[in-house]
């Protein structure tokens, strides 16, 4: 199985900050990666697919980049609604695997 | 906009069978998409369990293949998960989710149902 190692596990930030979350894959996944936002008790929300394509309705302050074995999610100008947990998922090779998640919390 | 809702017991006794159902609304389950079960054990990354097409064709994660059964009921627009002989290691939040048949990112999820295995 492809391992997705996500860092950091926790990130403390303030409204207006820009933050970056990284996922490293144990082998190349090309651009076949998605990013999700998860809040307690709610359905995870797809933010980005194919490494950098924004899902419809997702604010443009979310951005994805990278390919191969390292991909990143950047949130520009963090808003109050963005404090949540974020995780990556590779869909290059079955079984589809996920990162462990990054909790973005208020500094 | 397609929505998913998991249903099932919150508590299951060890050695019993866990049965969960996902009800799909806003779209027909026979449109060619893939319907998945994913679980997230406490403190761990989400884990893909398996998926089914409306035709009944299934794919399972290898370590769970001998235990898990995913089935579909197109007349009810539902798909289900059956996991027999549960242990404490099966305690997790269980999600249902959907991908297209081409790109396997999960474009819609249920909110998840917490399942505890305990006597």
Short mmCIF file of C-alpha atoms in Angstrom, two decimals:
data_model
loop_
_atom_site.label_atom_id
_atom_site.label_comp_id
_atom_site.label_asym_id
_atom_site.label_seq_id
_atom_site.Cartn_x
_atom_site.Cartn_y
_atom_site.Cartn_z
CA UNK A 1 0.00 0.00 0.00
CA UNK A 2 1.14 3.57 -0.62
CA UNK A 3 1.83 5.34 2.67
CA UNK A 4 0.85 9.00 2.94
CA UNK A 5 2.82 10.84 5.61
CA UNK A 6 1.23 14.14 6.46
CA UNK A 7 2.84 16.99 8.39
CA UNK A 8 2.49 18.74 10.67
CA UNK A 9 -0.06 16.89 12.78
CA UNK A 10 -1.10 20.14 14.45
CA UNK A 11 -0.68 23.70 13.28
CA UNK A 12 -1.44 26.78 15.37
CA UNK A 13 -2.32 29.89 13.39
CA UNK A 14 -4.22 33.14 13.51
CA UNK A 15 -6.89 34.58 11.26
CA UNK A 16 -5.15 36.11 8.26
CA UNK A 17 -2.15 33.76 8.34
CA UNK A 18 -1.11 31.58 5.44
CA UNK A 19 -0.50 27.94 6.30
CA UNK A 20 0.97 25.01 4.39
CA UNK A 21 0.36 21.31 4.93
CA UNK A 22 2.50 18.66 3.27
CA UNK A 23 1.86 15.06 2.30
CA UNK A 24 4.70 12.78 1.29
CA UNK A 25 3.92 9.55 -0.53
CA UNK A 26 5.97 6.37 -0.19
CA UNK A 27 6.07 6.16 -4.00
CA UNK A 28 5.15 8.45 -6.86
CA UNK A 29 1.46 9.27 -7.10
CA UNK A 30 1.83 11.73 -9.98
CA UNK A 31 -0.92 14.31 -9.43
CA UNK A 32 -3.51 11.84 -8.17
CA UNK A 33 -4.11 13.38 -4.79
CA UNK A 34 -7.10 15.01 -3.14
CA UNK A 35 -7.43 17.20 -0.06
CA UNK A 36 -10.36 17.25 2.36
CA UNK A 37 -11.54 19.41 5.24
CA UNK A 38 -13.13 17.70 8.21
CA UNK A 39 -15.03 19.22 11.11
CA UNK A 40 -16.32 17.25 14.11
CA UNK A 41 -19.61 15.50 13.42
CA UNK A 42 -19.75 16.69 9.82
CA UNK A 43 -19.11 15.03 6.50
CA UNK A 44 -15.59 15.55 5.15
CA UNK A 45 -15.57 18.12 2.36
CA UNK A 46 -13.59 17.74 -0.85
CA UNK A 47 -11.41 20.81 -1.40
CA UNK A 48 -8.96 19.90 -4.13
CA UNK A 49 -8.43 17.01 -6.54
CA UNK A 50 -5.74 16.19 -9.08
CA UNK A 51 -3.29 17.96 -6.76
CA UNK A 52 -4.33 21.49 -7.70
CA UNK A 53 -7.88 21.56 -9.10
CA UNK A 54 -10.28 23.42 -6.84
CA UNK A 55 -13.61 21.68 -6.26
CA UNK A 56 -16.60 23.80 -7.27
CA UNK A 57 -17.65 26.17 -4.51
CA UNK A 58 -14.35 26.03 -2.61
CA UNK A 59 -12.86 29.48 -1.89
CA UNK A 60 -9.82 30.48 -3.94
CA UNK A 61 -7.72 30.95 -0.78
CA UNK A 62 -7.25 27.17 -0.86
CA UNK A 63 -4.52 26.01 -3.19
CA UNK A 64 -2.77 22.74 -3.95
CA UNK A 65 0.55 22.03 -5.58
CA UNK A 66 3.16 19.37 -6.11
CA UNK A 67 3.37 15.99 -7.78
CA UNK A 68 5.30 12.77 -7.54
CA UNK A 69 6.03 12.06 -3.89
CA UNK A 70 5.34 15.47 -2.32
CA UNK A 71 2.17 17.54 -2.45
CA UNK A 72 1.06 20.55 -0.46
CA UNK A 73 -2.11 22.31 0.55
CA UNK A 74 -1.86 26.03 1.22
CA UNK A 75 -4.52 28.16 2.80
CA UNK A 76 -3.98 31.87 2.20
CA UNK A 77 -5.41 34.41 4.63
CA UNK A 78 -6.93 31.93 7.05
CA UNK A 79 -10.58 32.62 7.90
CA UNK A 80 -12.45 31.64 11.11
CA UNK A 81 -14.31 28.90 9.23
CA UNK A 82 -11.00 27.29 8.18
CA UNK A 83 -10.07 26.00 11.63
CA UNK A 84 -10.57 22.30 11.07
CA UNK A 85 -8.70 19.11 10.29
CA UNK A 86 -7.31 18.56 6.80
CA UNK A 87 -6.20 15.30 5.23
CA UNK A 88 -4.83 14.13 1.92
CA UNK A 89 -5.72 11.04 -0.08
CA UNK A 90 -3.91 9.36 -2.96
CA UNK A 91 -5.89 7.77 -5.74
CA UNK A 92 -3.03 6.72 -7.95
CA UNK A 93 -3.07 3.09 -6.82
CA UNK A 94 -5.64 0.99 -4.98
CA UNK A 95 -6.07 0.64 -2.07
CA UNK A 96 -6.78 4.37 -1.77
CA UNK A 97 -4.90 5.69 1.25
CA UNK A 98 -5.05 8.77 3.40
CA UNK A 99 -2.78 10.98 5.43
CA UNK A 100 -3.27 11.06 9.17
CA UNK A 101 -4.60 14.60 9.17
CA UNK A 102 -3.49 18.06 10.24
CA UNK A 103 -5.49 19.95 12.81
CA UNK A 104 -5.40 23.69 12.19
CA UNK A 105 -6.15 25.34 15.51
CA UNK A 106 -6.39 28.87 16.81
CA UNK A 107 -3.10 30.23 18.08
CA UNK B 1 -26.48 17.71 -4.87
CA UNK B 2 -26.02 14.14 -3.75
CA UNK B 3 -26.17 13.47 -0.02
CA UNK B 4 -25.34 10.37 1.96
CA UNK B 5 -26.50 9.26 5.39
CA UNK B 6 -25.16 6.33 7.37
CA UNK B 7 -27.39 4.38 9.74
CA UNK B 8 -26.81 1.53 12.14
CA UNK B 9 -26.22 0.66 15.79
CA UNK B 10 -23.80 2.73 17.79
CA UNK B 11 -22.74 -0.19 19.96
CA UNK B 12 -21.92 -3.73 18.94
CA UNK B 13 -20.81 -6.57 21.19
CA UNK B 14 -17.56 -8.42 20.45
CA UNK B 15 -18.02 -11.40 18.09
CA UNK B 16 -21.31 -10.00 16.77
CA UNK B 17 -21.97 -8.66 13.27
CA UNK B 18 -21.83 -4.97 12.41
CA UNK B 19 -24.37 -3.95 9.79
CA UNK B 20 -24.46 -0.43 8.38
CA UNK B 21 -26.55 1.14 5.64
CA UNK B 22 -25.88 4.23 3.56
CA UNK B 23 -28.87 5.99 2.03
CA UNK B 24 -28.15 8.06 -1.07
CA UNK B 25 -30.36 11.03 -1.92
CA UNK B 26 -30.22 13.55 -4.72
CA UNK B 27 -29.03 11.07 -7.34
CA UNK B 28 -29.68 7.56 -8.52
CA UNK B 29 -27.35 4.86 -7.28
CA UNK B 30 -27.37 3.35 -10.77
CA UNK B 31 -25.54 6.22 -12.49
CA UNK B 32 -22.22 4.44 -12.78
CA UNK B 33 -20.49 5.91 -9.76
CA UNK B 34 -18.67 3.82 -7.15
CA UNK B 35 -20.00 3.60 -3.59
CA UNK B 36 -17.49 3.20 -0.80
CA UNK B 37 -17.10 2.49 2.88
CA UNK B 38 -14.26 4.12 4.81
CA UNK B 39 -13.51 3.97 8.50
CA UNK B 40 -11.40 6.04 10.84
CA UNK B 41 -10.16 4.38 13.99
CA UNK B 42 -9.33 6.66 16.91
CA UNK B 43 -6.13 8.58 16.28
CA UNK B 44 -5.51 6.99 12.89
CA UNK B 45 -5.76 7.95 9.25
CA UNK B 46 -9.00 7.08 7.46
CA UNK B 47 -8.92 3.57 6.00
CA UNK B 48 -10.66 2.60 2.78
CA UNK B 49 -12.64 -0.62 3.30
CA UNK B 50 -14.11 -1.32 -0.10
CA UNK B 51 -16.60 -0.26 -2.75
CA UNK B 52 -19.45 -1.46 -4.90
CA UNK B 53 -20.99 -0.54 -8.22
CA UNK B 54 -24.71 -0.59 -8.89
CA UNK B 55 -24.14 -3.85 -10.79
CA UNK B 56 -22.99 -5.49 -7.56
CA UNK B 57 -19.32 -5.70 -8.51
CA UNK B 58 -17.19 -5.16 -5.40
CA UNK B 59 -13.59 -4.38 -4.51
CA UNK B 60 -12.24 -4.79 -1.00
CA UNK B 61 -9.09 -3.84 0.86
CA UNK B 62 -7.05 -7.03 1.00
CA UNK B 63 -6.76 -7.53 4.78
CA UNK B 64 -10.52 -7.13 5.21
CA UNK B 65 -11.58 -9.09 2.14
CA UNK B 66 -12.29 -12.29 4.05
CA UNK B 67 -14.58 -10.50 6.54
CA UNK B 68 -16.38 -7.68 4.75
CA UNK B 69 -19.41 -7.81 2.52
CA UNK B 70 -20.71 -4.73 0.71
CA UNK B 71 -24.07 -4.98 -1.01
CA UNK B 72 -26.37 -2.64 -2.92
CA UNK B 73 -30.14 -2.23 -3.09
CA UNK B 74 -30.89 -0.03 -6.08
CA UNK B 75 -34.65 -0.07 -5.37
CA UNK B 76 -33.99 1.69 -2.06
CA UNK B 77 -31.01 3.74 -3.31
CA UNK B 78 -28.94 2.23 -0.51
CA UNK B 79 -25.75 0.27 -0.08
CA UNK B 80 -24.65 -1.64 2.99
CA UNK B 81 -21.67 -2.95 4.90
CA UNK B 82 -21.60 -6.20 6.83
CA UNK B 83 -18.68 -6.99 9.12
CA UNK B 84 -18.99 -10.18 11.18
CA UNK B 85 -17.03 -11.23 14.25
CA UNK B 86 -16.16 -7.72 15.34
CA UNK B 87 -13.48 -6.98 17.90
CA UNK B 88 -12.41 -3.82 19.71
CA UNK B 89 -10.13 -3.11 16.75
CA UNK B 90 -13.23 -2.45 14.65
CA UNK B 91 -14.21 0.49 16.85
CA UNK B 92 -14.18 3.47 14.49
CA UNK B 93 -16.21 6.13 12.77
CA UNK B 94 -17.60 4.59 9.59
CA UNK B 95 -18.23 6.79 6.55
CA UNK B 96 -19.91 6.10 3.25
CA UNK B 97 -18.67 8.08 0.25
CA UNK B 98 -18.87 8.30 -3.54
CA UNK B 99 -16.35 8.49 -6.35
CA UNK B 100 -16.78 8.57 -10.07
CA UNK B 101 -15.80 5.53 -12.07
CA UNK B 102 -12.76 7.34 -13.46
CA UNK B 103 -11.18 9.32 -10.65
CA UNK B 104 -11.22 7.84 -7.19
CA UNK B 105 -11.36 10.95 -5.07
CA UNK B 106 -14.38 11.08 -2.77
CA UNK B 107 -16.57 13.92 -3.93
CA UNK B 108 -19.32 13.35 -1.39
CA UNK B 109 -19.31 11.81 2.08
CA UNK B 110 -21.78 10.97 4.78
CA UNK B 111 -21.19 12.61 8.15
CA UNK B 112 -20.02 9.32 9.63
CA UNK B 113 -21.42 7.01 12.29
CA UNK B 114 -19.38 6.22 15.40
CA UNK B 115 -19.33 2.52 16.16
CA UNK B 116 -18.07 1.13 19.46
CA UNK B 117 -17.35 -2.55 19.94
CA UNK B 118 -17.75 -3.35 23.61
CA UNK B 119 -19.51 -5.80 25.86
#
